[in-house]
PDB file of C-alpha atoms in Angstrom:
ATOM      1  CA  UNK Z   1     -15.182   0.589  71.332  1.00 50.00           C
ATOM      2  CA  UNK Z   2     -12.597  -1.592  70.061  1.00 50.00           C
ATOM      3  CA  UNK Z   3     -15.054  -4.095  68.264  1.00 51.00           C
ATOM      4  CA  UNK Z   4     -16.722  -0.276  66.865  1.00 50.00           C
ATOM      5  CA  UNK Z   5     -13.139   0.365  65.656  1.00 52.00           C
ATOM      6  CA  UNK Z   6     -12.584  -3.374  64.122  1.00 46.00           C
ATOM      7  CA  UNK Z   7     -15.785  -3.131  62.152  1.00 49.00           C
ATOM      8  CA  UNK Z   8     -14.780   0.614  60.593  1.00 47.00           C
ATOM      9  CA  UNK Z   9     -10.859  -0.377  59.521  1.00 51.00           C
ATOM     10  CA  UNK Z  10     -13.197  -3.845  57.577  1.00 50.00           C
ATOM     11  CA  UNK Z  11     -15.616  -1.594  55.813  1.00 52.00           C
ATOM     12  CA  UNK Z  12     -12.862   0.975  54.728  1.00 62.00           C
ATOM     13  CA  UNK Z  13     -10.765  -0.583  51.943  1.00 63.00           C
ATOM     14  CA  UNK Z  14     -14.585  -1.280  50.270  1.00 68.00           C
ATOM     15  CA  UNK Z  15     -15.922   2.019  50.666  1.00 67.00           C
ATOM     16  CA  UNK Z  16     -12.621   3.632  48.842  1.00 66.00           C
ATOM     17  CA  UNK Z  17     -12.672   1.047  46.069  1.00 67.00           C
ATOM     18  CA  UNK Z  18     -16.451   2.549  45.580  1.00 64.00           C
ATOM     19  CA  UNK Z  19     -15.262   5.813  45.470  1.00 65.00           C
ATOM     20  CA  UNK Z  20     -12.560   4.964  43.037  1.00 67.00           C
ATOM     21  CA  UNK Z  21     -14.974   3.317  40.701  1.00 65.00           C
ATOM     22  CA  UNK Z  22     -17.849   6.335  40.857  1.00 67.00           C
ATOM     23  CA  UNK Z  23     -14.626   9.098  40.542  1.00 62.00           C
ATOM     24  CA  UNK Z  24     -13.279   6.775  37.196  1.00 62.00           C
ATOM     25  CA  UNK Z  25     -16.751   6.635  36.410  1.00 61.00           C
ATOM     26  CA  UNK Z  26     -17.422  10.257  36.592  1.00 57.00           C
ATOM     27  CA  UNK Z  27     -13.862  11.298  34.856  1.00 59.00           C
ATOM     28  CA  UNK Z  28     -14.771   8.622  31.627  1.00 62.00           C
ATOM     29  CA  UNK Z  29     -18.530  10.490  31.512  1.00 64.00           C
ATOM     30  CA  UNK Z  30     -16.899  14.147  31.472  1.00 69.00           C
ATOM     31  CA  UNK Z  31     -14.037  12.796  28.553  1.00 66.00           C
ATOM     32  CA  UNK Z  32     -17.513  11.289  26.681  1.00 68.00           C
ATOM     33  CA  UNK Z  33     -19.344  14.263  26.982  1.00 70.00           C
ATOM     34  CA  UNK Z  34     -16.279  16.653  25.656  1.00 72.00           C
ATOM     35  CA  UNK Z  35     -15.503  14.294  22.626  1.00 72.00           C
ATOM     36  CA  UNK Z  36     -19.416  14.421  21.926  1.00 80.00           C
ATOM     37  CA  UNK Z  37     -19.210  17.693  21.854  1.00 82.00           C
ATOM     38  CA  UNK Z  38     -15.668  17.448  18.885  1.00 89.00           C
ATOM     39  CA  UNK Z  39     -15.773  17.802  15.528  1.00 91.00           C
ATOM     40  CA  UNK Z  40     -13.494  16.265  12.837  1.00 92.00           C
ATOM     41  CA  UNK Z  41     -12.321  17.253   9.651  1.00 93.00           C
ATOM     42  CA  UNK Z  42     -10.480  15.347   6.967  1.00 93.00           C
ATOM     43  CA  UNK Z  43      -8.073  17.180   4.669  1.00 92.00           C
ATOM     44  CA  UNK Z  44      -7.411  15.156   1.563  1.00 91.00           C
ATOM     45  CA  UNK Z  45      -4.550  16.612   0.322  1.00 89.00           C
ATOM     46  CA  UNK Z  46      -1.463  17.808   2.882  1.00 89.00           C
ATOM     47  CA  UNK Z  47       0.563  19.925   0.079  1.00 87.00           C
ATOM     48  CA  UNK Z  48       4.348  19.570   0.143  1.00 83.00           C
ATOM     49  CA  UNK Z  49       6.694  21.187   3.001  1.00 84.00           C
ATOM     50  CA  UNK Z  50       3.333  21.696   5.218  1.00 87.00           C
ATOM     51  CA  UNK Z  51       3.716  19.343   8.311  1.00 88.00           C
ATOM     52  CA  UNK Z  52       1.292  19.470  11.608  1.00 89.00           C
ATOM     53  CA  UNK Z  53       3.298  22.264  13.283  1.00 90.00           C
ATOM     54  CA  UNK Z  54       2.349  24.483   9.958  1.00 90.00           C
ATOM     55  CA  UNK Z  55      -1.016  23.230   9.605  1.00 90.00           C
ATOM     56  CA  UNK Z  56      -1.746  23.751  13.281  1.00 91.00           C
ATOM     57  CA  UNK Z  57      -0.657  27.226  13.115  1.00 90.00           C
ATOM     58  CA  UNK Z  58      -2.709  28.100   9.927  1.00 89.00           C
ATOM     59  CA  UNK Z  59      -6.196  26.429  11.255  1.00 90.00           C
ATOM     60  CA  UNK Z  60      -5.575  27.696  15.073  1.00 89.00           C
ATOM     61  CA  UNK Z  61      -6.175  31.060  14.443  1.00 90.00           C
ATOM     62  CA  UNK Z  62     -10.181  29.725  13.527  1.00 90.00           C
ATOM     63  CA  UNK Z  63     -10.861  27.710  16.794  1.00 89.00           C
ATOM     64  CA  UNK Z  64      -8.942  25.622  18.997  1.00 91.00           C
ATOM     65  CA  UNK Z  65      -7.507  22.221  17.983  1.00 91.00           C
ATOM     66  CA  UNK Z  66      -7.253  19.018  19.902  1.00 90.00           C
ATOM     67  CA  UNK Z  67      -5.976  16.549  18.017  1.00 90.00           C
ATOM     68  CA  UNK Z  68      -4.005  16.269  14.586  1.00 92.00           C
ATOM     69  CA  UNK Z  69      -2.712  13.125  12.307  1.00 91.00           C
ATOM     70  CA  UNK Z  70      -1.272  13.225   8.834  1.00 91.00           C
ATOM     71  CA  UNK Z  71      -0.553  10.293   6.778  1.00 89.00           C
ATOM     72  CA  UNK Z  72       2.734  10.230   5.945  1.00 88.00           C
ATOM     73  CA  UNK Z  73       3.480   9.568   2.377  1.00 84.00           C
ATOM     74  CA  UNK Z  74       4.647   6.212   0.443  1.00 81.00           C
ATOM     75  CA  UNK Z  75       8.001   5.148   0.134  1.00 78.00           C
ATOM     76  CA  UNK Z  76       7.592   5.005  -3.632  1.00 79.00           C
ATOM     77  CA  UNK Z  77       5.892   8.228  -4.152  1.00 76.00           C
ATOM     78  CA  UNK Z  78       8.363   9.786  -2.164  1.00 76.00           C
ATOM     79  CA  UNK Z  79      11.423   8.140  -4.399  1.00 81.00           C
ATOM     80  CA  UNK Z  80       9.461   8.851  -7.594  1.00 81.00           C
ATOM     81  CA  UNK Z  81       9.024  12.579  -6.250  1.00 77.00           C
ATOM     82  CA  UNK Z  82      13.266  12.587  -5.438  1.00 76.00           C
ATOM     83  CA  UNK Z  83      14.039  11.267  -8.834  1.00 81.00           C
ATOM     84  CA  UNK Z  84      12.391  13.897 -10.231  1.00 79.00           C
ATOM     85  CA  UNK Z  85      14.052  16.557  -8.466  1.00 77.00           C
ATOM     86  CA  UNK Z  86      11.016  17.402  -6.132  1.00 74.00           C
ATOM     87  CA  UNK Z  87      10.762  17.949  -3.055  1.00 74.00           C
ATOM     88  CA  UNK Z  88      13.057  15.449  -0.415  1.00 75.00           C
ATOM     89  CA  UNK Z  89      12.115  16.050   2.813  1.00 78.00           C
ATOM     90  CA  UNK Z  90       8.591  14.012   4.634  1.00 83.00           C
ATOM     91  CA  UNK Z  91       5.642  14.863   2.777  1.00 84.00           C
ATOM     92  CA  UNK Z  92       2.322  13.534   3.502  1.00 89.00           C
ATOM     93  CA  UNK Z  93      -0.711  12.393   1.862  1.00 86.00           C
ATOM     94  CA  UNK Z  94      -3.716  13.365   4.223  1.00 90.00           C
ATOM     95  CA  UNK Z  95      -4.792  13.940   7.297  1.00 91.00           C
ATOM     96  CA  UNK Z  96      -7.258  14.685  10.278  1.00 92.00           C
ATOM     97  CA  UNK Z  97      -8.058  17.452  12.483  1.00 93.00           C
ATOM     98  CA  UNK Z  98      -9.923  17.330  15.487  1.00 93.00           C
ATOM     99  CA  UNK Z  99     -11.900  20.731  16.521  1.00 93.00           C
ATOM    100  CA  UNK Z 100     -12.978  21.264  19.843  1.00 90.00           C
ATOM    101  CA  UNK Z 101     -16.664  22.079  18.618  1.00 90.00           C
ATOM    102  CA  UNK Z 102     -18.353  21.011  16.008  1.00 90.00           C
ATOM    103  CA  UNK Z 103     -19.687  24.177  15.004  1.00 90.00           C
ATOM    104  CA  UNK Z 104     -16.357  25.397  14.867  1.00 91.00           C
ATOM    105  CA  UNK Z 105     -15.212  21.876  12.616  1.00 91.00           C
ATOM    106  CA  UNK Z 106     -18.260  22.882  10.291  1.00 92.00           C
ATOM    107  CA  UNK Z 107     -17.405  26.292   9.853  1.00 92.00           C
ATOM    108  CA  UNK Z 108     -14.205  26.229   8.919  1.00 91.00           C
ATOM    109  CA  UNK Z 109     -14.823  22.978   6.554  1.00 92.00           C
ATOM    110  CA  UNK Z 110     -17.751  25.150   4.482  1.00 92.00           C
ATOM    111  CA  UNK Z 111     -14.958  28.561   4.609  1.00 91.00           C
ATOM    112  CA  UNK Z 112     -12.238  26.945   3.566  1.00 91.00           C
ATOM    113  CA  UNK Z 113     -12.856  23.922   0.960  1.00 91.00           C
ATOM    114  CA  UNK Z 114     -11.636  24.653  -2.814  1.00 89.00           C
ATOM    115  CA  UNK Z 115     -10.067  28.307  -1.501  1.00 89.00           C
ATOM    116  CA  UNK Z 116      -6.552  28.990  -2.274  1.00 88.00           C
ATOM    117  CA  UNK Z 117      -4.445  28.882   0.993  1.00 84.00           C
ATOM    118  CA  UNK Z 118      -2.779  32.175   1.058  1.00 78.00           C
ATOM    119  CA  UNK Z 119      -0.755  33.680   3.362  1.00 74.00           C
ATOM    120  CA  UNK Z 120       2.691  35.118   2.649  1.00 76.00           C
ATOM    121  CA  UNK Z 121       3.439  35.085  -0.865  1.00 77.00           C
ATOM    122  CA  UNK Z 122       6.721  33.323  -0.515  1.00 79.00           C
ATOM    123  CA  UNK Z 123       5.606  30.349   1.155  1.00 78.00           C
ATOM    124  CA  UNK Z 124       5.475  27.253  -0.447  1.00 80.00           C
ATOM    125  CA  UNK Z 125       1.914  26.739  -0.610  1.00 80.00           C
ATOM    126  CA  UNK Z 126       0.438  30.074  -1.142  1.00 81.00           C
ATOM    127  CA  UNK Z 127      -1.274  28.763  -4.527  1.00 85.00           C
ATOM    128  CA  UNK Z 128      -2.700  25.472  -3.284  1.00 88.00           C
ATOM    129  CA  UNK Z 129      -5.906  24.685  -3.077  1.00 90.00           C
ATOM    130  CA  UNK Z 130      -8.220  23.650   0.366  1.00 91.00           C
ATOM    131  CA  UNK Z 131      -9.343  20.422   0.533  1.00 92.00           C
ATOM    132  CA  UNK Z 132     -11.389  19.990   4.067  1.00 92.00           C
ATOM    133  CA  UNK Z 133     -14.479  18.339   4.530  1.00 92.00           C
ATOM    134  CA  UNK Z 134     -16.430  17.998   7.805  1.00 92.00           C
ATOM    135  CA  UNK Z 135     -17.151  14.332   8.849  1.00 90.00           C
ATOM    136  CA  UNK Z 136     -20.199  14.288  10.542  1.00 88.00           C
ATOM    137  CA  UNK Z 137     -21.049  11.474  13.052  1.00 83.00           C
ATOM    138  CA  UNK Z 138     -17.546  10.482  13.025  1.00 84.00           C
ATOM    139  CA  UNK Z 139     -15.042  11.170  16.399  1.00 87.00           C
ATOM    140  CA  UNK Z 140     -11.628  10.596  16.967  1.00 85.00           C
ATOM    141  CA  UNK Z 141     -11.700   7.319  18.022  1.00 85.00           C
ATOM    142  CA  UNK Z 142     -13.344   6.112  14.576  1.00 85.00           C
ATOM    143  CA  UNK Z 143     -10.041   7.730  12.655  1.00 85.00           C
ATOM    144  CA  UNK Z 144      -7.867   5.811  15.249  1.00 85.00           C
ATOM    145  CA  UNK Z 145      -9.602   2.345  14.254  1.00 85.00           C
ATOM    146  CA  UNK Z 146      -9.457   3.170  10.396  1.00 82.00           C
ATOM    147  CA  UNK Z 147      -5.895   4.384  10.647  1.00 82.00           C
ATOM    148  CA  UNK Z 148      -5.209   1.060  12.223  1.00 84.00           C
ATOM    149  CA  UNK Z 149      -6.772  -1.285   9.912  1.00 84.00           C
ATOM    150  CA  UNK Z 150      -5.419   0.565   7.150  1.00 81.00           C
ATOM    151  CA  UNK Z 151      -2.035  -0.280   8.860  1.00 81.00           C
ATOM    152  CA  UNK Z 152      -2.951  -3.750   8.977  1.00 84.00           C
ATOM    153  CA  UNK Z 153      -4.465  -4.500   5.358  1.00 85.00           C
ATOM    154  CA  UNK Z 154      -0.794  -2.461   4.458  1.00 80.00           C
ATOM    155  CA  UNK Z 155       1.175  -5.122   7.051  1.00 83.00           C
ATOM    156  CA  UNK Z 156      -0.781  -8.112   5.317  1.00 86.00           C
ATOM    157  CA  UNK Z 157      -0.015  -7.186   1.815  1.00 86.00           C
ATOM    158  CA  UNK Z 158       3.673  -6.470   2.616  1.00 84.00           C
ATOM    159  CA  UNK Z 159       3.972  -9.691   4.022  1.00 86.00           C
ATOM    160  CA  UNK Z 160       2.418 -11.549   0.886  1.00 88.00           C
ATOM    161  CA  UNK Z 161       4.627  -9.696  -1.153  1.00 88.00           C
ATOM    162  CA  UNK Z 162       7.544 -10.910   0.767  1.00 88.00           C
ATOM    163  CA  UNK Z 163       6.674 -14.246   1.002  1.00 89.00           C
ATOM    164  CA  UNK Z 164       6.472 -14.290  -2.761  1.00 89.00           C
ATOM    165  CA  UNK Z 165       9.208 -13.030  -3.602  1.00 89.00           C
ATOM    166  CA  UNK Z 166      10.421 -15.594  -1.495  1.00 90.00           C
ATOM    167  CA  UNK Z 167       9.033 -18.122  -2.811  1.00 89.00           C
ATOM    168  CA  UNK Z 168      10.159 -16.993  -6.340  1.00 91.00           C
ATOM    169  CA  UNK Z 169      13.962 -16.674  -4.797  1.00 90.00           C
ATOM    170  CA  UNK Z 170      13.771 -19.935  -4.047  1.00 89.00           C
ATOM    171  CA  UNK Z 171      12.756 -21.315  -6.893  1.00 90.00           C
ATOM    172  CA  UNK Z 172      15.561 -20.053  -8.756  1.00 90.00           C
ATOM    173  CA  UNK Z 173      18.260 -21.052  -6.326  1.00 89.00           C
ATOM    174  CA  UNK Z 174      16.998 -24.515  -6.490  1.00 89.00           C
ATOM    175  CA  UNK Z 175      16.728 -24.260 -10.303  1.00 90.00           C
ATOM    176  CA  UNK Z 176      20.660 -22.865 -10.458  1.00 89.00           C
ATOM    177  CA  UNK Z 177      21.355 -26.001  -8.503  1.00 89.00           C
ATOM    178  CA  UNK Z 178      19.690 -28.315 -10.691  1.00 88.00           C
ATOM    179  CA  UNK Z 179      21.802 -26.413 -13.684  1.00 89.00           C
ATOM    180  CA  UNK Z 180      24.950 -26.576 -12.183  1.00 89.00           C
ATOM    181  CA  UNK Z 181      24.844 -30.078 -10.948  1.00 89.00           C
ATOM    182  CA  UNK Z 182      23.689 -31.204 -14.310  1.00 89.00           C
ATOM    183  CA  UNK Z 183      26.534 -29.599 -15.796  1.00 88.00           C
ATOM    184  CA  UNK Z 184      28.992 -30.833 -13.647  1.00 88.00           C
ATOM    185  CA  UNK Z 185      27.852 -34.948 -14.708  1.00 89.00           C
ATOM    186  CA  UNK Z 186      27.911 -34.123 -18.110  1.00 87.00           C
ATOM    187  CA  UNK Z 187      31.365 -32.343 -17.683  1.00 88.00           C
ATOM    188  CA  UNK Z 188      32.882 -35.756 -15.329  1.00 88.00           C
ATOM    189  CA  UNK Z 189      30.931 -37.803 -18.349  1.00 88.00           C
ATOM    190  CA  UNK Z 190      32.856 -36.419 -21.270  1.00 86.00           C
ATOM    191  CA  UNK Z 191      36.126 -36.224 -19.401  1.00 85.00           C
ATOM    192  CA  UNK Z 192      35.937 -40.083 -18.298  1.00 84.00           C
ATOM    193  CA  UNK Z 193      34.527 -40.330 -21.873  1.00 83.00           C
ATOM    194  CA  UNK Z 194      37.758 -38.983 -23.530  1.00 82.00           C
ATOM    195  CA  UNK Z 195      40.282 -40.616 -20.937  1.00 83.00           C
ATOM    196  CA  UNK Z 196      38.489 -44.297 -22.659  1.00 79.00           C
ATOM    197  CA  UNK Z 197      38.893 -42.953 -25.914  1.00 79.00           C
ATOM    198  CA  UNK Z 198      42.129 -42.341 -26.025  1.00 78.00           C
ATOM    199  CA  UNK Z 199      42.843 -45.378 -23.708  1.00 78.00           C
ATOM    200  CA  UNK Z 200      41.808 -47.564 -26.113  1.00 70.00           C
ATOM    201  CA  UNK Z 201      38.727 -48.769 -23.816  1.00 62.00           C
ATOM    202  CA  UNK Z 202      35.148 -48.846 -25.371  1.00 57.00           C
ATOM    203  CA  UNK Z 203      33.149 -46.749 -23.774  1.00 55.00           C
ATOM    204  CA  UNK Z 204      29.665 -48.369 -22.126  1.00 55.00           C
ATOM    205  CA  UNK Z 205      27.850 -44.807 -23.176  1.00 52.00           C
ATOM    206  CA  UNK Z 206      26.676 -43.708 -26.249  1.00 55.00           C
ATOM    207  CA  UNK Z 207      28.298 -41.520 -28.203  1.00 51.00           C
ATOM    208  CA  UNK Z 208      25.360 -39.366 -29.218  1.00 53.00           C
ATOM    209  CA  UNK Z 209      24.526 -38.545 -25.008  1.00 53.00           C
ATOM    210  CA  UNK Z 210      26.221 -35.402 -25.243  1.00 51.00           C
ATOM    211  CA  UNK Z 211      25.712 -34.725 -28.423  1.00 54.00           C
ATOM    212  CA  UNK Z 212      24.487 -31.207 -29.069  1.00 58.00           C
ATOM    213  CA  UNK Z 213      20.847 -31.044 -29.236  1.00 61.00           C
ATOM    214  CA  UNK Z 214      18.997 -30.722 -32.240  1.00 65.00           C
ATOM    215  CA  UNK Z 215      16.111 -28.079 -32.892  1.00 72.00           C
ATOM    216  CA  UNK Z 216      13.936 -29.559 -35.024  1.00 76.00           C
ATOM    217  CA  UNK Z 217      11.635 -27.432 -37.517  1.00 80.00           C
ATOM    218  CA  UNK Z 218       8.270 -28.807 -39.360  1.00 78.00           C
ATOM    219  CA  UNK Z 219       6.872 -27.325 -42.537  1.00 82.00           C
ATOM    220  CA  UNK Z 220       3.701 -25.331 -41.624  1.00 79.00           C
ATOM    221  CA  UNK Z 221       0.896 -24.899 -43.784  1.00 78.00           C
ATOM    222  CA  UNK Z 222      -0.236 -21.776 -44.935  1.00 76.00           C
ATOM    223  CA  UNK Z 223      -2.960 -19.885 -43.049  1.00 73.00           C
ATOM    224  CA  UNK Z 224      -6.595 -20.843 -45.019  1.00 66.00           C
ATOM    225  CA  UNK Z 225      -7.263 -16.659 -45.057  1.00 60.00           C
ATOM    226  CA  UNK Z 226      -4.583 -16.386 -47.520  1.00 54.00           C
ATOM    227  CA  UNK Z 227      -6.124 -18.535 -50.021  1.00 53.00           C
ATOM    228  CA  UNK Z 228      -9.630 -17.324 -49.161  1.00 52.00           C
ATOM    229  CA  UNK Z 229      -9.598 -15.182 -52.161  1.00 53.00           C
ATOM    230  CA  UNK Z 230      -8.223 -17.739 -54.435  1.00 56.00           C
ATOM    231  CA  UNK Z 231     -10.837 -20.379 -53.953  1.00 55.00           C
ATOM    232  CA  UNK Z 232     -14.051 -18.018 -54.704  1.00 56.00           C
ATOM    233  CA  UNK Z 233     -15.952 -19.161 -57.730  1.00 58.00           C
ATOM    234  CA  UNK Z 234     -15.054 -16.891 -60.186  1.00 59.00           C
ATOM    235  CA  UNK Z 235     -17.378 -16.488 -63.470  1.00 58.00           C
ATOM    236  CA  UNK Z 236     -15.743 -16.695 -67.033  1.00 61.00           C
ATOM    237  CA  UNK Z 237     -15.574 -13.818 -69.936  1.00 64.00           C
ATOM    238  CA  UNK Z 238     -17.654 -15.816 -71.747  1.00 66.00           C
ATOM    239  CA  UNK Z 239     -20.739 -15.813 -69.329  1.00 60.00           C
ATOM    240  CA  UNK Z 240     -20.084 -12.128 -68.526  1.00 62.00           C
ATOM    241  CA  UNK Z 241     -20.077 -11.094 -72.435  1.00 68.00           C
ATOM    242  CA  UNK Z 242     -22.963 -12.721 -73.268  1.00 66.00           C
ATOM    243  CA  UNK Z 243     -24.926 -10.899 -70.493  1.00 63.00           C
ATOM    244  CA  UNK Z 244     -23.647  -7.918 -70.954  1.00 67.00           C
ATOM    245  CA  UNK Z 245     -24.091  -8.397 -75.113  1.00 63.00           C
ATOM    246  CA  UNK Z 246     -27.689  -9.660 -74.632  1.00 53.00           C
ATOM    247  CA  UNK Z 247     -28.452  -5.943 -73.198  1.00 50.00           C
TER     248      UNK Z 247
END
């Protein structure tokens, strides 16, 4: 019995790890099948003061929603929009909403596109127009991998911008150096050059070194279009009179 019992504690710890794996297994087949079963929608355009609590509430009442991401909107759109006297609190650009059906996805993209959204007269949106169009063949998981290489191409142009700008920063601090530097010999130059002078010293530096500079200007010639007309052959009043006579 005890070598029975030995054998039963050894095979244990294996035969729960299987049962693990074949109850993940089973739980990652049921999520598959549900999200197969999702559809998505895209909504181009989120209008201003909506957010996902509003839109949730507006496209609930046609089906029941999983999932929902909006894009929120540039920093410089949104400080163009506040300079103008717009609207200043989050607004957003677009979004996604996941359906739990895809019938349900498709119906309300086909009811809904180019109709005004309505409701209560005094809401902000009442006059804006439905943007929605299914996406077919595309789940949730796609929109997370877009979203996130949108984020990245936005990361890696950020960061070239910066490191421009940079660049361009330093450029002009080192040129600013250069200037003030410069100025600062030529200053000590015509100081020590003035102290000789009037001590009576001849100076070992030219006199024209800090002289200041001269812009010189050359003649130019004029442009050969201007004379075009002058250099045409031109026939004389003679030759004209005696064709015109011999008529």
């Amino acid at each position: 019995m005890g070598e029975k019992d030995l054998e039963i504690e050894e095979t244990s710890p294996t035969r729960r790890e299987d049962e693990t794996k074949t109850q993940v297994g089973k739980v990652k087949k049921k999520k598959k099948v549900k999200a197969e079963k999702r559809g998505v929608c895209h909504v181009s355009r989120v209008p201003p003061r909506m957010d996902h609590v509003k839109l949730r509430q507006v496209l609930s009442q046609f089906g029941e929603i999983q999932r929902i991401y909006l894009v929120p909107e540039a920093a410089a759109a949104q400080m163009n929009r506040n300079r103008a006297g717009g609207f200043r609190g989050q607004a957003f650009s677009e979004g996604w909403v996941e359906f739990t059906k895809k019938s349900v996805a498709k119906r309300v993209a086909n009811m809904l596109n180019g109709q005004q959204m309505g409701g209560r007269k005094r809401s902000s949106f009442y006059y804006d127009i439905w943007n929605v169009k299914y996406l077919s063949k595309i789940k949730w998981d796609d929109v997370t991998d877009e979203i996130a290489q949108r984020h990245a191409v936005r990361e890696q142009k950020l960061a070239l911008e910066l490191s421009a700008a940079k660049r361009e920063r330093d450029f002009y601090l080192t040129q600013v150096d250069k200037s003030r530097a410069l100025s600062s010999i030529e200053e000590r130059m015509k100081k020590k050059q003035k102290v000789q002078q009037e001590s009576g010293v001849i100076s070992d530096f030219p006199s024209d070194q800090f002289a200041p500079k001269v812009i010189r200007q050359f003649p130019q010639k004029k442009p050969v279009a201007d004379q075009a007309g002058k250099l045409k052959p031109s026939l004389s009043k003679d030759v004209l009179a005696g064709v015109f006579g011999g008529q």
